[in-house]
XYZ file of C-alpha atoms in Angstrom:
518
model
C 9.633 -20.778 5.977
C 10.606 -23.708 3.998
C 11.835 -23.736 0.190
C 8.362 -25.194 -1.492
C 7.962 -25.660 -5.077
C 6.087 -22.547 -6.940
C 5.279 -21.018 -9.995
C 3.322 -18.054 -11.744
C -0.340 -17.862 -10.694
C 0.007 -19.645 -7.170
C -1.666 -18.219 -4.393
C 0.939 -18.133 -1.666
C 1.459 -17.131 2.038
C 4.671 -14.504 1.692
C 6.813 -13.354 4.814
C 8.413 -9.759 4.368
C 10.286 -8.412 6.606
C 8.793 -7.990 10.112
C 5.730 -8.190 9.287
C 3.101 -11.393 9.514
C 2.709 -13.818 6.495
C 0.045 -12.461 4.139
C -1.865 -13.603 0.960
C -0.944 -12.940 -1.871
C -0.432 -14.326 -5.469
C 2.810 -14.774 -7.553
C 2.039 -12.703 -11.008
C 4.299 -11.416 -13.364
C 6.593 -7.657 -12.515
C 5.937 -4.589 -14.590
C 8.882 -4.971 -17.538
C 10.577 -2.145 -16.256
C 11.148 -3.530 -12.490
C 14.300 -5.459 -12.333
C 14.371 -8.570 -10.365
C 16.930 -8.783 -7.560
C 20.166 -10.850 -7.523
C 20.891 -13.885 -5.395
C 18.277 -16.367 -3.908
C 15.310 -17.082 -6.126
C 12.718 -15.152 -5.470
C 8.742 -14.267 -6.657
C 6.849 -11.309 -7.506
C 4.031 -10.928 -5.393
C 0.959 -9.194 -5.171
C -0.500 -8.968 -1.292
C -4.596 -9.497 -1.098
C -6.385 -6.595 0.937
C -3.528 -3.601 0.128
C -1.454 -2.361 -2.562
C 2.020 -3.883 -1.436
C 3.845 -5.690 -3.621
C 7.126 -6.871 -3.498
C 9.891 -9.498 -4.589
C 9.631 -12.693 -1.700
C 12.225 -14.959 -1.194
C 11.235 -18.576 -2.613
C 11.951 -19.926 1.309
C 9.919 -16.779 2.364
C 6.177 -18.518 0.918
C 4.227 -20.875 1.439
C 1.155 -22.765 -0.580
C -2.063 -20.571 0.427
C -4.390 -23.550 0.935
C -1.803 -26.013 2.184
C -0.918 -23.406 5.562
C -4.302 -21.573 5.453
C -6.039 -22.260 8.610
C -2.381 -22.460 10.511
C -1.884 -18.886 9.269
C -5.569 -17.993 10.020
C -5.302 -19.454 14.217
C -2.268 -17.302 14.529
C -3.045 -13.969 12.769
C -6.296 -12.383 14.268
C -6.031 -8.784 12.967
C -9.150 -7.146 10.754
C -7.072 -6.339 7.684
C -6.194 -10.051 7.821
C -9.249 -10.777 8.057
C -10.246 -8.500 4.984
C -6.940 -10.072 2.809
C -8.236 -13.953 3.349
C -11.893 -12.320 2.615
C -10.320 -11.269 -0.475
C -8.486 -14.357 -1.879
C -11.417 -15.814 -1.352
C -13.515 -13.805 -3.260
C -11.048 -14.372 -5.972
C -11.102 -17.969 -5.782
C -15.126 -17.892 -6.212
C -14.875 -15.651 -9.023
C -11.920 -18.423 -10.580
C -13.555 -21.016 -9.913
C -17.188 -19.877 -11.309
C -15.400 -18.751 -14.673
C -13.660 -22.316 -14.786
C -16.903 -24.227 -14.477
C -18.572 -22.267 -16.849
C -15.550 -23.125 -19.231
C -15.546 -26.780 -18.099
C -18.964 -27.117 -19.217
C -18.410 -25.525 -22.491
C -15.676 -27.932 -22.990
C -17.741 -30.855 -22.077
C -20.485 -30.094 -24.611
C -18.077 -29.993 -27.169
C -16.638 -33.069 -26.552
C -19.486 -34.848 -26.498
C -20.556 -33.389 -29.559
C -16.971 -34.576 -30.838
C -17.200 -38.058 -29.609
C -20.727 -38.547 -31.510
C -19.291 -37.503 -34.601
C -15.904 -39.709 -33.796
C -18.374 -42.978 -33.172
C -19.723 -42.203 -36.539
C -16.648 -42.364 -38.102
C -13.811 -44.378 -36.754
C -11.884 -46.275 -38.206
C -11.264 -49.858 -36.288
C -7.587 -50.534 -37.336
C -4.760 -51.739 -34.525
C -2.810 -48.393 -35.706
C -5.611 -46.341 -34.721
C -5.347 -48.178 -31.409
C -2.105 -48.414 -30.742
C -1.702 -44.402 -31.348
C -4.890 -43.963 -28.899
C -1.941 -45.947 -26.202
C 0.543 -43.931 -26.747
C -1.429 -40.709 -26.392
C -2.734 -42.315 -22.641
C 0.380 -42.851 -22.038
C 1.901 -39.247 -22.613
C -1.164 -38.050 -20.481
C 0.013 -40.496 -17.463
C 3.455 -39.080 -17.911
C 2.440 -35.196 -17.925
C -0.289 -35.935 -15.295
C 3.120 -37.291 -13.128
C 5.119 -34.455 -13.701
C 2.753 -32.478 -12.780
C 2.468 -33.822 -9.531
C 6.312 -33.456 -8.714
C 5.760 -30.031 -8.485
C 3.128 -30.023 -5.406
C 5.019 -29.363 -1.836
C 6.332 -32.481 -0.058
C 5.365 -30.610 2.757
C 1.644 -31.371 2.242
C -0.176 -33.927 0.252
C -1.481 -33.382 -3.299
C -5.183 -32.485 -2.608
C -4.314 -30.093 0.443
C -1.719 -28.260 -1.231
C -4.091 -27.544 -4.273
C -5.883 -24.620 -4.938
C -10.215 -25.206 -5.952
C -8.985 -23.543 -9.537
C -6.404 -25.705 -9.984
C -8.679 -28.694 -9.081
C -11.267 -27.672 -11.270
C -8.357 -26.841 -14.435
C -7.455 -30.560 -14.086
C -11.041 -32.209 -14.022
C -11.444 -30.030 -16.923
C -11.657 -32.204 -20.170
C -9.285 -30.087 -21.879
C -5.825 -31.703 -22.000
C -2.838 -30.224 -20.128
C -0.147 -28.950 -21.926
C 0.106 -25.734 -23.658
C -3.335 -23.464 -23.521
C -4.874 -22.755 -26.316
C -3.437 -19.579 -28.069
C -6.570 -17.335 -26.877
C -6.324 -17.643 -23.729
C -5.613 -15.091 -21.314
C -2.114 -14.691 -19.432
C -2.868 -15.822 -15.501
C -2.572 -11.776 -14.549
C -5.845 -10.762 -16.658
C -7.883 -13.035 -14.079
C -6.365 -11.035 -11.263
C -8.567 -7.644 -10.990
C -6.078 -6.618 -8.010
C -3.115 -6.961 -10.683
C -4.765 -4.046 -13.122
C -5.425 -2.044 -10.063
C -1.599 -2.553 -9.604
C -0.153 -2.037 -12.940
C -2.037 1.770 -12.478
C -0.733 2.502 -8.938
C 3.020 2.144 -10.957
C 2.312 4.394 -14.014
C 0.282 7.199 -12.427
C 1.275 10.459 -10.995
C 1.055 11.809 -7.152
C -1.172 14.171 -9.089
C -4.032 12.238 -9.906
C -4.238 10.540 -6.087
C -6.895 12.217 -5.035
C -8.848 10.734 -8.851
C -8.471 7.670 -7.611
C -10.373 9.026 -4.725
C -13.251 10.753 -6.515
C -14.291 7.580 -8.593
C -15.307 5.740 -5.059
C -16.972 8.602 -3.998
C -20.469 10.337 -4.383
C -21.030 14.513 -4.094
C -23.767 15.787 -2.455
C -25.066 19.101 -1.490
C -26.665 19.466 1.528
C -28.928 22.029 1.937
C -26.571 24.428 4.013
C -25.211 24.618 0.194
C -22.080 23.165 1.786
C -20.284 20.487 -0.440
C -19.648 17.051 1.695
C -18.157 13.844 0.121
C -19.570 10.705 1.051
C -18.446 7.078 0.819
C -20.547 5.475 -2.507
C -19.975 2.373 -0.198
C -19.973 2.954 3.444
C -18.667 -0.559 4.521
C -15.800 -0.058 7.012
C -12.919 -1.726 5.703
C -11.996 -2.595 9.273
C -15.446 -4.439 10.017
C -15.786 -3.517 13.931
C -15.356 0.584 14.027
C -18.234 2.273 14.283
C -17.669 5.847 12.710
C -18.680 9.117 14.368
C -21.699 10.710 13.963
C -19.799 13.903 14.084
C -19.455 15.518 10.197
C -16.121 15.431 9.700
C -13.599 18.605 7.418
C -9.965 18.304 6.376
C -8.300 20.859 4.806
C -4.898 20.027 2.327
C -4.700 16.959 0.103
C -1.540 16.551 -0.847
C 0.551 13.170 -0.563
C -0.936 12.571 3.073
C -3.679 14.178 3.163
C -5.937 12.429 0.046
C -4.871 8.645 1.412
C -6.320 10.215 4.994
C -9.441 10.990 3.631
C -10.182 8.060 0.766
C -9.626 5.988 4.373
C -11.943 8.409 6.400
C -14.801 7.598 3.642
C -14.063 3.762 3.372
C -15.027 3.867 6.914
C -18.516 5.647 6.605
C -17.344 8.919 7.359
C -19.288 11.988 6.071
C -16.356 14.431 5.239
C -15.802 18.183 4.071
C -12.912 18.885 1.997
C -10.815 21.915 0.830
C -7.873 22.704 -0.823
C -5.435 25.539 -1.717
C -5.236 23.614 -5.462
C -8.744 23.372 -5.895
C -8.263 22.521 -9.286
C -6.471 19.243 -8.469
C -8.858 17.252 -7.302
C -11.932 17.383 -9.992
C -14.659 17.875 -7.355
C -16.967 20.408 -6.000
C -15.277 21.229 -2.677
C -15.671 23.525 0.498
C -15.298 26.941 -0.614
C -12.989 28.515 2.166
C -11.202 26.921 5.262
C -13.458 28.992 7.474
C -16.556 27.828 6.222
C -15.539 23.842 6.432
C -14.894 25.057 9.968
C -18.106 26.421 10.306
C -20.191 23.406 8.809
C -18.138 20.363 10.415
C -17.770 19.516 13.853
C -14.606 18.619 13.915
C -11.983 19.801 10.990
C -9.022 17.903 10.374
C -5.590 19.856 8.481
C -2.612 18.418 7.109
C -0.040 21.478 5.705
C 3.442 21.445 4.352
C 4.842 23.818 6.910
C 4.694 26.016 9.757
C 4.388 28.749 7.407
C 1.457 27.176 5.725
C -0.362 25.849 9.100
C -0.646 29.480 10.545
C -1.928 30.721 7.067
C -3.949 28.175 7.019
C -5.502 29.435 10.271
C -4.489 33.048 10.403
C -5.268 33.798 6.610
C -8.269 35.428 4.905
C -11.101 33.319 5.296
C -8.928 31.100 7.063
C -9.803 28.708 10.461
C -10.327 30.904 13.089
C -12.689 32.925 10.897
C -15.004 29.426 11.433
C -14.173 28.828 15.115
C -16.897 29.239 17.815
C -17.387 27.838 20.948
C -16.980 23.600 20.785
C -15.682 23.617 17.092
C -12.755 21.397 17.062
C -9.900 21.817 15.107
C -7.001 18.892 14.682
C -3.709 20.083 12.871
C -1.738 17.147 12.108
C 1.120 18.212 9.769
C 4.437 18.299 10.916
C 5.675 21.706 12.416
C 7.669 22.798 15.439
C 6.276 23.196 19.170
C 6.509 26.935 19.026
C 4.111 27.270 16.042
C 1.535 24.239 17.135
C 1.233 26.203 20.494
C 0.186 29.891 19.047
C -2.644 28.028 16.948
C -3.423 26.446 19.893
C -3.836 29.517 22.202
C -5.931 31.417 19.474
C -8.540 28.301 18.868
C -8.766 28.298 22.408
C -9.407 31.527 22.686
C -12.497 31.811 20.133
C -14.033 28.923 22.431
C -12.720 26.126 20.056
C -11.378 22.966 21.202
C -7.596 22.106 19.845
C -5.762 18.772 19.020
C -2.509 18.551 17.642
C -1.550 15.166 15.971
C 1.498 14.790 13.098
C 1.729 11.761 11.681
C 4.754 9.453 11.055
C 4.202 7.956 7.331
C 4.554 8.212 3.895
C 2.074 8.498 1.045
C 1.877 4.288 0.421
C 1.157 4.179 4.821
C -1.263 6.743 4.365
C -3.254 4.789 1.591
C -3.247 1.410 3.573
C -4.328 3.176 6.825
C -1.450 2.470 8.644
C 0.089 5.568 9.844
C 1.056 6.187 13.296
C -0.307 8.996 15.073
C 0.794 11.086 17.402
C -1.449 13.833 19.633
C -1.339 16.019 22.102
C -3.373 18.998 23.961
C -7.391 18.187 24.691
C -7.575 14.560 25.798
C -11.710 14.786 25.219
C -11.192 15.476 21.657
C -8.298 13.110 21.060
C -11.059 10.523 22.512
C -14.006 12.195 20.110
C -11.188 11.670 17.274
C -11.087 7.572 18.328
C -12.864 6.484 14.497
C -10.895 9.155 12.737
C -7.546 7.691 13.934
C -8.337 3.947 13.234
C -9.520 4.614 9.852
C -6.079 6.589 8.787
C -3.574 4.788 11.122
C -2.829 1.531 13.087
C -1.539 3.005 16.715
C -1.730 6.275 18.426
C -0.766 7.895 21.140
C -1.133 10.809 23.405
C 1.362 12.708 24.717
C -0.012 15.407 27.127
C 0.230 18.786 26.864
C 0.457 21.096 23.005
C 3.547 20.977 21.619
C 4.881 17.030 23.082
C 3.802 15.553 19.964
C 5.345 18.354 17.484
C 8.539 17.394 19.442
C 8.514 13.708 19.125
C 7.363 14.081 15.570
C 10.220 15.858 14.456
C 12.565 14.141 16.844
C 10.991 10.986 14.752
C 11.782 12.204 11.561
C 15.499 13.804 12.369
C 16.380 9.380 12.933
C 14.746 8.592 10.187
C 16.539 11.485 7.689
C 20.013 11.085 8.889
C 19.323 7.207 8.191
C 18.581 8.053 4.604
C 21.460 10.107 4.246
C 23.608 7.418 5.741
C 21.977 4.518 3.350
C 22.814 7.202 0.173
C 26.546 7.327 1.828
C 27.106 3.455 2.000
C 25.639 2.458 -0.878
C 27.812 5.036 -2.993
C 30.586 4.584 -0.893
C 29.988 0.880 -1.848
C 30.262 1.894 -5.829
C 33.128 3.673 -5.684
C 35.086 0.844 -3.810
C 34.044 -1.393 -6.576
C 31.636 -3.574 -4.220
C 28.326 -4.306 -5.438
C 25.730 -2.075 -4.405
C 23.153 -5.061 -4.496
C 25.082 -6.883 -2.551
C 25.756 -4.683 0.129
C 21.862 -4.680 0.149
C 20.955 -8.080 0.532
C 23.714 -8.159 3.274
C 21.677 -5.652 5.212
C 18.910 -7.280 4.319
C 20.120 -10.282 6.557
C 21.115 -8.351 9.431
C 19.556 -6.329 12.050
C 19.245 -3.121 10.238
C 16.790 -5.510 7.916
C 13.564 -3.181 7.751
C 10.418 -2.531 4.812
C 12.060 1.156 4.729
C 15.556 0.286 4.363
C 14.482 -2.395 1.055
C 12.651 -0.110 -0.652
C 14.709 3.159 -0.280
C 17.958 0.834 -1.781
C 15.419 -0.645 -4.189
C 14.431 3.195 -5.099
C 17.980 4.496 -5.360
C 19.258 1.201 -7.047
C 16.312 1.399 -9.991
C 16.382 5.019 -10.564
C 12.861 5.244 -8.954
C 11.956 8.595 -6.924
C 8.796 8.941 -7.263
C 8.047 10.598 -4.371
C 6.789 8.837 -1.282
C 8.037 11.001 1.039
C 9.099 14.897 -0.277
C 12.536 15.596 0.437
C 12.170 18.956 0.546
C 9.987 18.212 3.677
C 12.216 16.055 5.484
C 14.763 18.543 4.868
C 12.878 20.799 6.891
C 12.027 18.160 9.756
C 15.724 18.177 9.707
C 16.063 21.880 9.917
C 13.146 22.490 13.239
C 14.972 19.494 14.763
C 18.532 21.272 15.403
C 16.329 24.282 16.078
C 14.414 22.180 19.000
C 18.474 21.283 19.778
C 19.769 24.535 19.700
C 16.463 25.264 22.253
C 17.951 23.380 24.660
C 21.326 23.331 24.334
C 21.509 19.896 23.313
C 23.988 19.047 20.281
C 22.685 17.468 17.043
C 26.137 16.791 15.080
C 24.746 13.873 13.275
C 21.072 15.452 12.123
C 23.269 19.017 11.368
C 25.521 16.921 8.963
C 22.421 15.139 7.427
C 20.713 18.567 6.879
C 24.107 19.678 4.481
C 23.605 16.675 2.520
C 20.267 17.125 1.804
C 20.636 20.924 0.933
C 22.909 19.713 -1.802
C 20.391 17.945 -3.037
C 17.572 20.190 -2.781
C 20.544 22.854 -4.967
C 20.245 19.555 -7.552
C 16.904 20.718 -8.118
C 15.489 17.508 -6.172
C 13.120 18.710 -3.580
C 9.621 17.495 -5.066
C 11.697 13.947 -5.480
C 11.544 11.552 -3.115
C 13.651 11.500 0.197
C 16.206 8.644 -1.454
C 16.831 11.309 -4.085
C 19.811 12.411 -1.162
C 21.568 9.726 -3.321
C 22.487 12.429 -5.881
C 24.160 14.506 -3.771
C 26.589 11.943 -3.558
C 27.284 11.481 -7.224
C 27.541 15.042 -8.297
């Protein structure tokens, strides 16, 4: 994209990383975020998600001046939604502005009756009336340097900008109670919360879109306050829907299973977590759902889960459906299978290749296995939580490929920790080294932000580490199976046991980077 000419409160078309130009709106960082060296760049906040990031100034482009280009070549729904969005925003600008406008106007005219009254009719008077036009002309000019030569002025302006300058007011400073440009962005309060709150209070979040209601089983379900599917066309499944374990995954699963019209069950082990009258035992979610969705730490915690008092199986009869999607090895995937199977239940395994942000923006990818009828019965489920799937046969495929997934994806972590402290230690500049990768075909969203996490101090968790530790751990064991040699994932693994000894397992994956500096 071409170098335009931008500033704070511009709604803009940003380019990051592989991924299609989007709305979005420059607005100002949190304090504590550090802006990155080099090119000149803008905070941005995307329309439709929570993404924000910093975008190159030859990255963006004037929303209204590219808008229907951008709109011919980008047919997706979430698209859709984002445009839906900014324009929403612009209504609600532009409404406020009128409503000022006309204020404004009254008092002028209120103003000029008085002035007629009054006013004096001496050439100083008029001469000072000239050289006020004048400055006016010359502001009005300046202004207009700043619009993109790429378009002309009345294309490349926004219908709030439009409407500031027929205002009456004069430009120049506003007046001192006015509100900074990020107060008249509801999407930039909804971000300044997503940066300050705890994993803990997720599933909150959740509960304040949501409605309880007891049905007269005297079974809890959650349903959506507002049942509009964010993705317009999918129709969700009669079928009532239970998940089980709402941790980092699991509550972004669900507050995306509701957007979508879903009716769903819930239960946790942490009942006390999530501020809401839940199901009271797995087995009895089982019981009341038709198909019951789980999402566990571990393969010790998925055959609990199942095996345990008042646990899954206790629920299953014949055509119950149970889905386990968390991440465990082929071995343990394939005894819950064979005992659901044997009460007359129907099984579907299906991990999920994400983090906690992907699994709030409904873009995970999922991967199944075992009973192709219910992976078909699952079809609304998966397109509210992810944006691909895909079947892989018979129980226990996608438990392989899932932690065959995750094994590339930990020893890259490691391997970004290693070069970028490698990098201090030389005396070479760990931003640099960044923005060098940036530019090169490594370039990815997951490679910026875990440098960006690591280089700010920042690990929050997005991804546990203890848990990709363990990904780590099954996948030599699937190796070893074999007899196929993992040197690279086994080497990985060490690093992040050093960490996890540094007392950083409920820190994000990124916090590998202190193994290296201790």
């Amino acid at each position: 994209m071409a170098a335009v000419s931008l500033r704070l409160g511009d709604l803009v078309w940003g380019k990051l990383g592989r991924y299609p130009p989007w709305p979005g709106k420059i607005v100002n960082p949190p304090k504590d975020l550090k802006k990155p060296r080099g090119k000149k760049c803008f905070f941005v906040k995307f329309f439709g998600t929570e993404d924000h990031a910093w975008i190159k100034v030859e990255q963006l482009k004037p929303y209204h001046a590219h808008k229907e280009e951008m709109i011919k070549i980008n047919k997706g729904k979430r698209f859709q939604q984002a445009v839906d969005a900014v324009e929403e925003f612009l209504r609600r600008a532009k409404g406020k502005d009128q409503t000022s406008s006309h204020n404004s106007a009254d008092d002028k005219n209120r103003r000029n009756s008085s002035e007629e009254r009054s006013r004096p009719n001496s050439g100083d008077e008029k001469r000072k009336l000239s050289l006020s036009e004048g400055k006016v002309k010359k502001n009005m000019g300046e202004g207009k340097k700043r619009v993109s030569s790429g378009s002309s002025e009345r294309g490349s302006k926004s219908p709030l900008k439009r409407a500031q300058e027929q205002s009456p007011r004069k430009r120049g400073r506003p007046p001192k109670d006015e509100k900074p440009v990020k107060d008249a962005d509801p999407h930039f309060h909804h971000f300044l919360l997503s940066q300050t709150e705890k994993p803990a209070v997720c599933y909150q979040a959740i509960t304040k879109k949501l409605k309880i209601c007891e049905e007269e089983t005297g079974s809890t379900s959650i349903q959506a306050a507002d049942s509009t599917a964010v993705n317009g066309s999918i129709t969700p499944t009669d079928k009532k829907i239970g998940f089980l374990g709402l941790g980092l995954m699991g509550s972004g699963i669900v507050s995306n299973l509701l957007k979508m019209g879903h009716t769903v069950t819930v239960w946790n082990r942490t009942a006390e977590k999530e501020g809401a009258r839940l199901g009271r035992t797995p087995a009895e979610v089982v019981s009341t759902c038709d198909i019951t969705f789980a999402c566990v730490s571990d393969p010790k915690a998925a055959k609990d889960l199942v095996l345990g008092p008042s646990g899954v199986l206790q629920g299953i009869r014949p055509g119950k459906c149970y889905v386990d999607m968390s991440t465990v090895d082929a071995d343990t995937v394939t005894e819950l299978a064979q005992v659901i199977v044997s009460r007359g239940g129907r099984f579907l395994e299906a991990p999920v290749s994400g983090n906690q942000q992907l699994s709030n923006d409904g873009m995970l990818v999922i991967l199944a296995a075992g009973d192709r009828g219910l992976y078909e019965d699952c079809s609304s489920c998966f397109q509210a939580m992810g944006k691909t799937s895909f079947f892989l046969g018979e129980v226990g495929n996608a438990a392989k490929m899932m932690l065959i997934v995750n094994m590339v994806q930990g020893s890259f972590m490691a391997t970004i920790a290693e070069g970028l402290t490698l990098a201090q230690v030389t005396g070479q500049s760990q931003q640099t080294l960044l923005d060098i990768l940036n530019q090169g075909q490594l370039a990815s969203i997951f490679l910026d932000q875990k440098c960006q996490n690591i280089l700010q101090g920042n690990f929050k968790p997005d991804f546990y580490l203890k848990y990709i530790q363990k990904d780590l751990r099954l996948a030599i064991a699937l190796g070893d199976a074999v007899n196929h040699p993992t040197p690279m994932a086994a080497a990985a693994n060490e690093v992040y046991k050093r960490a996890k000894a540094l007392d950083q397992s409920d820190n994000d994956m990124s916090a590998v980077y202190r193994a290296y500096i201790h």
